[in-house]
Coordinates of C-alpha atoms in Angstrom, one line a residue:
X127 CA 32.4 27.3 -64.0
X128 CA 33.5 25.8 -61.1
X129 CA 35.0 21.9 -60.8
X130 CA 32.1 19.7 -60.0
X131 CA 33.1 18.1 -56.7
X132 CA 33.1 13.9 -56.6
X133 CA 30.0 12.5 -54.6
X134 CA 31.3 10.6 -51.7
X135 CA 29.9 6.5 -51.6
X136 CA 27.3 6.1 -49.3
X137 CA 29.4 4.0 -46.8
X138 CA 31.2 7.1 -45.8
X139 CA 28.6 9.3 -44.3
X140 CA 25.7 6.4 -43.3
X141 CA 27.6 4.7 -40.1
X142 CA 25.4 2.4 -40.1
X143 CA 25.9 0.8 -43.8
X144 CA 29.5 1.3 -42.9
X145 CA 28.7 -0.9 -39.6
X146 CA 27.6 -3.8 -41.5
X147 CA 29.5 -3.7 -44.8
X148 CA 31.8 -6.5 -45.1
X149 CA 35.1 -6.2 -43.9
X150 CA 37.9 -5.2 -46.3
X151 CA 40.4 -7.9 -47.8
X152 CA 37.7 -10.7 -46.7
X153 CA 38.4 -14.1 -47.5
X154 CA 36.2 -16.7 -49.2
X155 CA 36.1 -19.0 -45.9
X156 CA 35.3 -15.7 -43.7
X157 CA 32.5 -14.6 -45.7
X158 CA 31.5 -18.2 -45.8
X159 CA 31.3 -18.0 -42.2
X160 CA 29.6 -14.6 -42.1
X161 CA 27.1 -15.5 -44.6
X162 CA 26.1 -18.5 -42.1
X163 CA 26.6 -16.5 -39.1
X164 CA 23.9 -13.1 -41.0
X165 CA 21.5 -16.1 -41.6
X166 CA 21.2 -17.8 -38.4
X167 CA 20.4 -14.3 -36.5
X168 CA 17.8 -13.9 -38.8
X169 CA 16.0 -16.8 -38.4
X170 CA 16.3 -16.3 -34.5
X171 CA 15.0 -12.5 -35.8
X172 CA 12.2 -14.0 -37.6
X173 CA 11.2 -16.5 -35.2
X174 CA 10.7 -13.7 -32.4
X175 CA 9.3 -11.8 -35.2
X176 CA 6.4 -14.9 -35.5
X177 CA 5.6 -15.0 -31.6
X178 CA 5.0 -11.6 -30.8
X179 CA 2.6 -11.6 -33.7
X180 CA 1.3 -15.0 -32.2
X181 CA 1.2 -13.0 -29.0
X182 CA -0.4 -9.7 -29.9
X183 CA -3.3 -12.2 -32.4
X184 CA -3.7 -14.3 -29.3
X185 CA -4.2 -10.6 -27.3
X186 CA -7.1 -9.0 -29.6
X187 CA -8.9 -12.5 -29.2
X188 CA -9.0 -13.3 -25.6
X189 CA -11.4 -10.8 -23.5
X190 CA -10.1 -7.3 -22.6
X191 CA -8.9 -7.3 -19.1
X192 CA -11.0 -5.6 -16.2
X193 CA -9.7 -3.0 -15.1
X194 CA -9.9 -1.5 -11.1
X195 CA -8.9 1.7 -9.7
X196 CA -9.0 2.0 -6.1
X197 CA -8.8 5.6 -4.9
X198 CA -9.0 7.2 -1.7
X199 CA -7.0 9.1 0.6
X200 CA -3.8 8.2 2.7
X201 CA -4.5 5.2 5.0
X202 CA -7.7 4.8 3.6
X203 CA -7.6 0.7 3.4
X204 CA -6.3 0.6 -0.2
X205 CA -3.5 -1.8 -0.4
X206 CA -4.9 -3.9 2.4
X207 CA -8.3 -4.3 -0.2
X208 CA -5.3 -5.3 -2.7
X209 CA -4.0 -7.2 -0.4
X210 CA -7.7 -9.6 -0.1
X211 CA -7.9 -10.0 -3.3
X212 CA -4.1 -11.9 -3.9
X213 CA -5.4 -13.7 -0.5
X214 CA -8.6 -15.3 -2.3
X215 CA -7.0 -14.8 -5.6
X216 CA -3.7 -15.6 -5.8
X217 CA -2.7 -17.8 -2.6
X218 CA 0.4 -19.0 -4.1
X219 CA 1.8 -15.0 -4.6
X220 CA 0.8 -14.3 -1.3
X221 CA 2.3 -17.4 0.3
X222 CA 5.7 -16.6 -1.5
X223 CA 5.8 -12.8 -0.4
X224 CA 5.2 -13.8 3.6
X225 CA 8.8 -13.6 4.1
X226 CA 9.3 -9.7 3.1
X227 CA 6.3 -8.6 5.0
X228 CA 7.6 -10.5 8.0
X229 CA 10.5 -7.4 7.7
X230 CA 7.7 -4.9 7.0
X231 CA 5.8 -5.7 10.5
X232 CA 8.9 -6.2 12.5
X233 CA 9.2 -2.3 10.8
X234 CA 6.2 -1.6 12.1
X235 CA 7.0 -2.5 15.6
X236 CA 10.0 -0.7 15.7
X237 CA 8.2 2.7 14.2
X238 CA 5.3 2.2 17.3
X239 CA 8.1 2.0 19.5
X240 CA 9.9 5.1 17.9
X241 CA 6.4 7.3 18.7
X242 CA 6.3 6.4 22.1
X243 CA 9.9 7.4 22.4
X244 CA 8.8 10.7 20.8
X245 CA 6.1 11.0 22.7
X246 CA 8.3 10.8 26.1
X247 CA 10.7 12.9 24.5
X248 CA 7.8 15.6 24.4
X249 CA 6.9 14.9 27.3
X250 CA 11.0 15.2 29.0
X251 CA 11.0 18.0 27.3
X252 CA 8.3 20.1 29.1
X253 CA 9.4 19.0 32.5
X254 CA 12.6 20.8 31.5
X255 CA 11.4 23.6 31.0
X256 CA 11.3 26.8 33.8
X257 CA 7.4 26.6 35.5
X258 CA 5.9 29.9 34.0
X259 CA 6.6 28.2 30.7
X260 CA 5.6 25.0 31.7
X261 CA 2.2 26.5 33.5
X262 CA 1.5 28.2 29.5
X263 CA 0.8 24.6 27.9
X264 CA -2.0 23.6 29.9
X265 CA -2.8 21.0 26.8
X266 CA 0.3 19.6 27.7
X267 CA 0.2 18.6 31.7
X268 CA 3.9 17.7 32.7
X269 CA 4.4 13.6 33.4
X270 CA 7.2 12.8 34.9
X271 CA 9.4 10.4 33.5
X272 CA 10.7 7.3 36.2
X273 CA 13.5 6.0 36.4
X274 CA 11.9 2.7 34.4
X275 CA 10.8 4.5 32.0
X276 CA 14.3 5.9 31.2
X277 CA 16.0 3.0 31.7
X278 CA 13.7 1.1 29.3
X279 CA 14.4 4.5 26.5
X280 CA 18.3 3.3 27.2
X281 CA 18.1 -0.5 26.7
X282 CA 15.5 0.3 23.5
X283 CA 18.0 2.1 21.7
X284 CA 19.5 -0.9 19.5
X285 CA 15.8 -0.7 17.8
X286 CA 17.4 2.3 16.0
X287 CA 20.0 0.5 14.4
X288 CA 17.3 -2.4 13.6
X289 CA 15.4 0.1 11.9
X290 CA 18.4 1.6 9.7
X291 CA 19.6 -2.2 8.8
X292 CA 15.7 -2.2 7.3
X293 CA 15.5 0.6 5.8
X294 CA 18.8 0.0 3.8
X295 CA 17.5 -3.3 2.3
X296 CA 14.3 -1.5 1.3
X297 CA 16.6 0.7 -0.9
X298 CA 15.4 4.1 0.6
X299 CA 19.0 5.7 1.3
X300 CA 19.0 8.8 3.4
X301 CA 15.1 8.2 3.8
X302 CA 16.0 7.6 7.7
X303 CA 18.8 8.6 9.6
X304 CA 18.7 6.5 13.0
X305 CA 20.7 8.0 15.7
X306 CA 21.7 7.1 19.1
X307 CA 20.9 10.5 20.7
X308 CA 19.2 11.0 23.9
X309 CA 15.5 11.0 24.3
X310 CA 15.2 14.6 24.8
X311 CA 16.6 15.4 21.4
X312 CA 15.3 12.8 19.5
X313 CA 14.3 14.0 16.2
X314 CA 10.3 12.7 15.4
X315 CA 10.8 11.0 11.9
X316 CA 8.0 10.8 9.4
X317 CA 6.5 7.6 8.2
X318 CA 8.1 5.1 5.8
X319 CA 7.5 5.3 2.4
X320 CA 8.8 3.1 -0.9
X321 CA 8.3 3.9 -4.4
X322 CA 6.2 1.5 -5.9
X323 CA 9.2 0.9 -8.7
X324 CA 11.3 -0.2 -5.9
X325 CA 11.6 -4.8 -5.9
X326 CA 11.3 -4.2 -2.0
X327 CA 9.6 -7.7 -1.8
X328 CA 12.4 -9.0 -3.3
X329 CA 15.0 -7.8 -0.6
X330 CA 14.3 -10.4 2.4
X331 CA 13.3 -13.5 0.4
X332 CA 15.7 -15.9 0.1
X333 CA 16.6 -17.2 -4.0
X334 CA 18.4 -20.4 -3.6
X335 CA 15.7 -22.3 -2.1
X336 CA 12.7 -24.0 -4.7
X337 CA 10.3 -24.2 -2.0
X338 CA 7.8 -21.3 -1.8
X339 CA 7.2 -22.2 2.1
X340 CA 8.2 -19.3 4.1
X341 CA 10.2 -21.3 6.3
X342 CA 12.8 -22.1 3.8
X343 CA 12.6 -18.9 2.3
X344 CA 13.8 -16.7 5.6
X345 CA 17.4 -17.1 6.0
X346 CA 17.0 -18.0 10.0
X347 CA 20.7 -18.4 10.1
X348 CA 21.3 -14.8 8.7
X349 CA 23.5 -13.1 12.0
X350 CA 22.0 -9.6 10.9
X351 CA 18.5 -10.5 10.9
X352 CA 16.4 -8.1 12.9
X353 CA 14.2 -10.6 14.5
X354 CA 17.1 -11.4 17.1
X355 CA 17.1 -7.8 18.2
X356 CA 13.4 -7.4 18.2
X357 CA 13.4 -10.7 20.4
X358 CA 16.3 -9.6 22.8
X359 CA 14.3 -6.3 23.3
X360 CA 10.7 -8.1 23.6
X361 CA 9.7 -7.4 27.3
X362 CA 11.2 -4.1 27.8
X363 CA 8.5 -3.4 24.5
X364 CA 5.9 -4.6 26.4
X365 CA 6.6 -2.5 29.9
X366 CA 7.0 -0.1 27.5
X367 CA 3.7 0.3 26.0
X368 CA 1.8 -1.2 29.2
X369 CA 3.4 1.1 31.5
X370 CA 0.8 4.0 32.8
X371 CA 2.6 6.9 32.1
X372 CA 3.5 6.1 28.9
X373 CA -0.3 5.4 28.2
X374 CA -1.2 8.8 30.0
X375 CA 1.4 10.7 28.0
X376 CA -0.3 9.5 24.4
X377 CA -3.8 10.0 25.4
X378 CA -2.5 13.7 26.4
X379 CA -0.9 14.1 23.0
X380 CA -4.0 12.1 21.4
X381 CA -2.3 9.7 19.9
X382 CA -4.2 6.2 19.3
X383 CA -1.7 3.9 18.3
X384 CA -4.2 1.3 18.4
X385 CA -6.1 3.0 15.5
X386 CA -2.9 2.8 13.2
X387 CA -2.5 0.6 10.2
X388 CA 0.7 -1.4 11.5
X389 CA -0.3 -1.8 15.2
X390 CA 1.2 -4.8 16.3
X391 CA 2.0 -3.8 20.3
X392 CA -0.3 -6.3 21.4
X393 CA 1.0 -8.8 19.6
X394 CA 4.4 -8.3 20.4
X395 CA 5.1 -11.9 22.0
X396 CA 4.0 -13.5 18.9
X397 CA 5.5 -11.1 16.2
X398 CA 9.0 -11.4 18.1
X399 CA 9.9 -14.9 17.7
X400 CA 13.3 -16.0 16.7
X401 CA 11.2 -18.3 14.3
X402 CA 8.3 -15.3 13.5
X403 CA 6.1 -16.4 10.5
X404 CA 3.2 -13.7 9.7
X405 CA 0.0 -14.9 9.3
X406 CA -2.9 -13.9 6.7
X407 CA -4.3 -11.4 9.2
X408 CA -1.3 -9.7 10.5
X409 CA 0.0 -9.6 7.0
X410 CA -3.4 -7.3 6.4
X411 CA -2.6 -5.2 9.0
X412 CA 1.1 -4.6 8.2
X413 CA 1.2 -1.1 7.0
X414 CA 4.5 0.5 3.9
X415 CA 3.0 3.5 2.4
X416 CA 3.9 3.3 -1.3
X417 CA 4.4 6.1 -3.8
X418 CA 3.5 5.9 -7.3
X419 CA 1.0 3.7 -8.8
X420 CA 1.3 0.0 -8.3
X421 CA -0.4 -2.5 -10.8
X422 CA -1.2 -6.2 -10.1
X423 CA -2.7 -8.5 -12.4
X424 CA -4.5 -11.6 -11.7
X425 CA -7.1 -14.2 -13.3
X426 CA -10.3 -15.1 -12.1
X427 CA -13.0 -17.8 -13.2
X428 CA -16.6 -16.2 -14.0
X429 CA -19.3 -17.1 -11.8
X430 CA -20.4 -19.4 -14.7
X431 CA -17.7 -21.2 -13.9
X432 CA -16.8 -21.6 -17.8
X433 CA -14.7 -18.6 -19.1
X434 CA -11.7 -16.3 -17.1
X435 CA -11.0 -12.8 -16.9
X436 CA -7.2 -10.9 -16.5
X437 CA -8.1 -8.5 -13.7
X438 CA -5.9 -5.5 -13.6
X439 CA -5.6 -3.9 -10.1
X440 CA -4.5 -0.4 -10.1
X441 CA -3.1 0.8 -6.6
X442 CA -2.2 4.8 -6.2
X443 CA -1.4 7.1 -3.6
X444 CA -4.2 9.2 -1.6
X445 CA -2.2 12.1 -0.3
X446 CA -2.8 14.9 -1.8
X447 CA 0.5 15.7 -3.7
X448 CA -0.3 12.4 -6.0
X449 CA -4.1 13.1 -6.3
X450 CA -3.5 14.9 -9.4
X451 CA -2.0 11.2 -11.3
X452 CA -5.8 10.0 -10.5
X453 CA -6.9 11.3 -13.7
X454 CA -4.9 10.0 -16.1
X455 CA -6.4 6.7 -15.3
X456 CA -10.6 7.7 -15.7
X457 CA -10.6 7.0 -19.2
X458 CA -9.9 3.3 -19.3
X459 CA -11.5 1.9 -16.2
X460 CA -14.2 -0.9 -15.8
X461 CA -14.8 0.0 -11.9
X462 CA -13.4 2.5 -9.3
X463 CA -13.2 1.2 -5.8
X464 CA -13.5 4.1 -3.3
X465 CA -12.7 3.5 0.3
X466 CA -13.7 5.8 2.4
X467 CA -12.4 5.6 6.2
X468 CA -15.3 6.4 8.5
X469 CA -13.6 5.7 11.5
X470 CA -11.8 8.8 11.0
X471 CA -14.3 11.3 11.5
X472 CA -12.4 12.7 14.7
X473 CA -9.2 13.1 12.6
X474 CA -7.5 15.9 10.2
X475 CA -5.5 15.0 6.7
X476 CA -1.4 14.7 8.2
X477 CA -0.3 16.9 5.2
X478 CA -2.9 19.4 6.1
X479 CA -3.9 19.6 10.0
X480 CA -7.2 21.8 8.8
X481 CA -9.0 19.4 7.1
X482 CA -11.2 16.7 8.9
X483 CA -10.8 13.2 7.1
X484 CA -14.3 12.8 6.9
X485 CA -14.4 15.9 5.0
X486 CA -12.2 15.4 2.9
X487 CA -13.7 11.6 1.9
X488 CA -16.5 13.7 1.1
X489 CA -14.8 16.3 -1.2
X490 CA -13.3 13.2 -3.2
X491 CA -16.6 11.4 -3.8
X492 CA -17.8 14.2 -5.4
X493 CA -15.0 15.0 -7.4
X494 CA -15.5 11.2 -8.8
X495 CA -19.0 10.6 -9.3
X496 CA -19.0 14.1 -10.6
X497 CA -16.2 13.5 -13.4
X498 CA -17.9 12.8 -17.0
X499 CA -14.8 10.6 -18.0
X500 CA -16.3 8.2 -15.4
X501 CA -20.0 8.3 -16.6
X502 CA -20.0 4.8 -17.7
X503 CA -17.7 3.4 -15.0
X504 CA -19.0 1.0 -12.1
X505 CA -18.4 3.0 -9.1
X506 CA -18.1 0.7 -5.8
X507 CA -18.1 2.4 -2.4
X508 CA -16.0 1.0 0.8
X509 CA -17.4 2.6 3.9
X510 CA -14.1 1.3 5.9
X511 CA -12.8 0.5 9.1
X512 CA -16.3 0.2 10.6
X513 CA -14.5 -1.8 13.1
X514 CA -12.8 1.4 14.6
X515 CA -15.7 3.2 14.7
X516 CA -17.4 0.8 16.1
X517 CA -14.9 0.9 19.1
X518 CA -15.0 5.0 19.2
X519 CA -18.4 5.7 19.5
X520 CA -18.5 2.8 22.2
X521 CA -15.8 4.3 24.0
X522 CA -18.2 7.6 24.0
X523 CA -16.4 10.1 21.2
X524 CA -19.4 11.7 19.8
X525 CA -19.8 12.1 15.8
X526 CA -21.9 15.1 16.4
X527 CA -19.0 16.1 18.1
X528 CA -17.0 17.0 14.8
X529 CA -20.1 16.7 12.0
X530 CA -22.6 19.0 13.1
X531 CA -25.5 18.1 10.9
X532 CA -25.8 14.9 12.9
X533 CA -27.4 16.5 15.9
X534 CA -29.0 14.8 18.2
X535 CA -29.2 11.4 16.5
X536 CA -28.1 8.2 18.4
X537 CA -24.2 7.8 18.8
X538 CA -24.7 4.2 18.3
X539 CA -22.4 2.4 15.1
X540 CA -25.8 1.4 13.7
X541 CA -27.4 4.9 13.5
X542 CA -24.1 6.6 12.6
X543 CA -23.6 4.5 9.6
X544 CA -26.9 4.6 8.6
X545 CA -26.6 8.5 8.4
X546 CA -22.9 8.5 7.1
X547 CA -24.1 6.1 4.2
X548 CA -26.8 8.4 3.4
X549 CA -25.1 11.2 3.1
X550 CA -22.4 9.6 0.2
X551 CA -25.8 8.4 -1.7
X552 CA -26.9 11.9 -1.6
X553 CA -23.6 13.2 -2.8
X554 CA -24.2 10.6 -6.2
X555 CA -27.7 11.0 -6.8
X556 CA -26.5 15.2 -7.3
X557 CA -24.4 14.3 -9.5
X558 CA -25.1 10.8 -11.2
X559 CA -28.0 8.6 -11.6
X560 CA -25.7 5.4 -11.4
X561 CA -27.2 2.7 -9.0
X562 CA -25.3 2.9 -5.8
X563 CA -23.2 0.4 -4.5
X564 CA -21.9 0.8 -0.8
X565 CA -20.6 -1.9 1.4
X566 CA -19.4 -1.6 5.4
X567 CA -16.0 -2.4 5.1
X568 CA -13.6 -4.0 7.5
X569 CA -10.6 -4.4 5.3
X570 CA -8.2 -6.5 7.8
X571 CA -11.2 -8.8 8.4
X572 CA -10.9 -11.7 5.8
X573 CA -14.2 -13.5 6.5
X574 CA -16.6 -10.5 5.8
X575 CA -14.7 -9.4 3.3
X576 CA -14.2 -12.1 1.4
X577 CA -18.0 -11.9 0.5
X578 CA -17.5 -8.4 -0.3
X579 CA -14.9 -9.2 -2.9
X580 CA -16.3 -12.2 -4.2
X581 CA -20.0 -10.7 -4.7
X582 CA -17.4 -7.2 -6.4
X583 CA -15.8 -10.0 -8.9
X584 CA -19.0 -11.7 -10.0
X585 CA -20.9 -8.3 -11.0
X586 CA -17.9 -7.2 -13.1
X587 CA -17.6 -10.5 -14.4
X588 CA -21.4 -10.5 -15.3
X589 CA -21.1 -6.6 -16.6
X590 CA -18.2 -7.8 -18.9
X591 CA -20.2 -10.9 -20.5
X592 CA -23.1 -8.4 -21.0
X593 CA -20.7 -5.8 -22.9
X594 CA -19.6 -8.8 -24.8
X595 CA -22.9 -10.3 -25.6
X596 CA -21.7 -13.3 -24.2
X597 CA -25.0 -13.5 -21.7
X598 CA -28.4 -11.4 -21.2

């Protein structure tokens, strides 16, 4: 029979009872001390111990926060619907965060500068090339470039390295790479884009300063701050984008910058100060796609005026790649807010040049109203940007144009949106007998859609107290 082997003490093979066994050869005073030391931590143990139970006691009591989705695709007025309700909401937030989207539109300038330069460069480009070839593109009629216009590409090019100095503070390396090449073989870049883990806001706000007022917290003093570029380049901007070849060259290569979330060309005195300070509106129109999903919580008074709500604002991306993350979030939701950008009717999806925007608006709608995890949620539709189609159809682009079952209706914004409107009902009552909630939408205007908002917050409120059988 074989020696029985001697069982080892625990200490030996549990690290972690050999971590905090006392040390060998201890004296009385040292364990003393220890002893003290092992009862202290656990009364700072046990006192965190007592207020998260405090906290979670206090969580199950107060009302359950309402929670809102906003969905649509790319560019569809999402985060500038966001961005109203920290305006009426949450003033003070907004107020702090004017400083970072100061860098964000002085961005924005420098990207509507970058497309014109493309644009040219398209442009150069076909003038280079032999006649016959030339004659082939008849989409493309050849514009000269003048001897302004080149000169102005020249003097614009420090806007590159303002861009890079940006960029780098967002914390998107490699995203860009500016160069100083010439126009003709300037590489088009695609727009900018931060993941919505990213403390961007963060990055251009001053931290010594107490004062939330936006003039103490830019660093005006800072020698790299791109505002003194942007300022030093202001008028060659502006012959830039008011010069008539430049303006024939984009409506030959449809491209509307006036349409584009970030547009601030017309603005361009104003937004170049040395001592630029956004304001609400231009702060609405600024435009930093985000990836991921972004939540923002805030808490709002009931129109009884007696008891608050946490709202919950969930924020996620609408091209197509990050459509499928939607559904992960239809099971918990106490209203889905679905913008839908009308104005774009006479446009296709960028990551897919086939499909028209309107189309693809539609396709979405009835993917949501369709989806039984959202039988019992409030659905809210955002017929957006009503502004820009307002200003299409007035300029004469026809909606029957690109949706044929319009016909030979009015092209007037009234008769459009009547019809457009009635075809988003039609898609719910297929699918849903939910009441139908639609609004005309003009996200970047504060006034109307502050009413919007306001009239959104009170029927959720209202629906919340009913759940609770707080009210009839």
């Amino acid at each position: 029979m074989p020696a029985r082997v001697p069982r080892r003490p625990m200490e030996d093979i549990d690290p972690f009872a050999n971590a905090i066994a006392p040390p060998q050869n201890e004296s009385p005073a040292e364990q003393e001390l220890r002893i003290q030391k092992e009862r202290a931590a656990k009364q700072v143990s046990d006192a965190i111990d007592a207020e998260l139970s405090r906290e979670q006691a206090y969580e199950k009591k107060r009302p359950k926060a309402v929670k809102i989705l906003l969905l649509g695709q790319s560019e569809s007025g999402k985060s500038t619907t966001l961005k109203n309700f920290q305006l009426l909401y949450e003033p003070k937030t907004f107020r702090a965060e004017r400083a970072s989207w100061r860098a964000i539109i002085q961005l924005n300038v420098v990207r509507s500068i970058q497309i014109i330069l493309d644009a040219m460069a398209r442009a150069q480009n076909l003038n280079d090339r032999p006649p016959s070839a030339r004659s082939s593109i008849s989409s493309h009629d050849s514009l000269r470039l003048d001897a302004e216009l080149i000169g102005l590409n020249t003097r614009l090019l420090p806007l590159l390295e303002v861009e890079k100095s940006l960029m780098k503070r967002l914390s998107i390396p490699g995203e860009w790479e500016a160069t100083t090449r010439p126009l003709t073989s300037r590489r088009r870049q695609g727009e900018i884009a931060v993941n919505s883990t990213v403390a961007w806001k963060g990055a251009f706000t001053r931290t010594d300063r107490e004062s939330i007022d936006t003039d103490h917290l830019v660093d005006w003093d800072d020698p790299e701050d791109p505002g003194v570029v942007l300022h030093a380049c202001r008028e060659d901007m502006k012959r830039l984008w008011e010069h008539p070849t430049v303006q024939a060259i984009l409506e030959k290569q449809s491209i509307r910058l006036q349409e584009q979330a970030g547009f601030f060309l017309d603005s361009i005195e104003e937004v170049t100060s040395l001592r630029y300070v956004p304001t609400d509106d231009h702060i609405l129109k600024a435009r930093l796609k985000t990836l991921g999903v972004s939540e923002h919580r805030m808490r709002l008074t009931d129109p009884t005026g007696g008891m608050s709500r946490d709202f919950r604002i969930f924020d996620v991306g609408g091209t197509r790649s990050l459509r499928s993350a939607w559904v992960s979030y239809f099971d918990d939701m106490d209203a889905i807010i679905f913008l839908a950008p009308i104005s774009a009717f006479d446009q296709v999806l960028t990551e897919d040049p086939t499909v028209n925007r309107l189309a693809d608006s539609y396709q979405l709608w009835t993917t949501i109203v369709s989806n039984k995890l959202l039988q019992k949620t409030n659905l809210i539709l955002f017929l957006n940007k009503v502004d820009i189609m307002h200003a299409k159809l007035a300029s004469g682009i026809r909606l029957s144009d690109f949706v044929d079952s319009y016909g030979r209706r009015p092209n007037d914004f009234d008769s459009a949106s009547r019809y457009l409107k009635k075809q988003f009902q039609s898609i719910l009552k297929q699918h849903s007998p939910r009441i139908f909630y639609c609004h005309l939408t003009n996200a970047i205007d504060t006034k109307s859609t502050k009413y919007v908002l306001a009239g959104i917050k009170d029927m959720l409120m209202r629906f919340h107290l009913q759940e609770s059988h707080l009210i009839l």
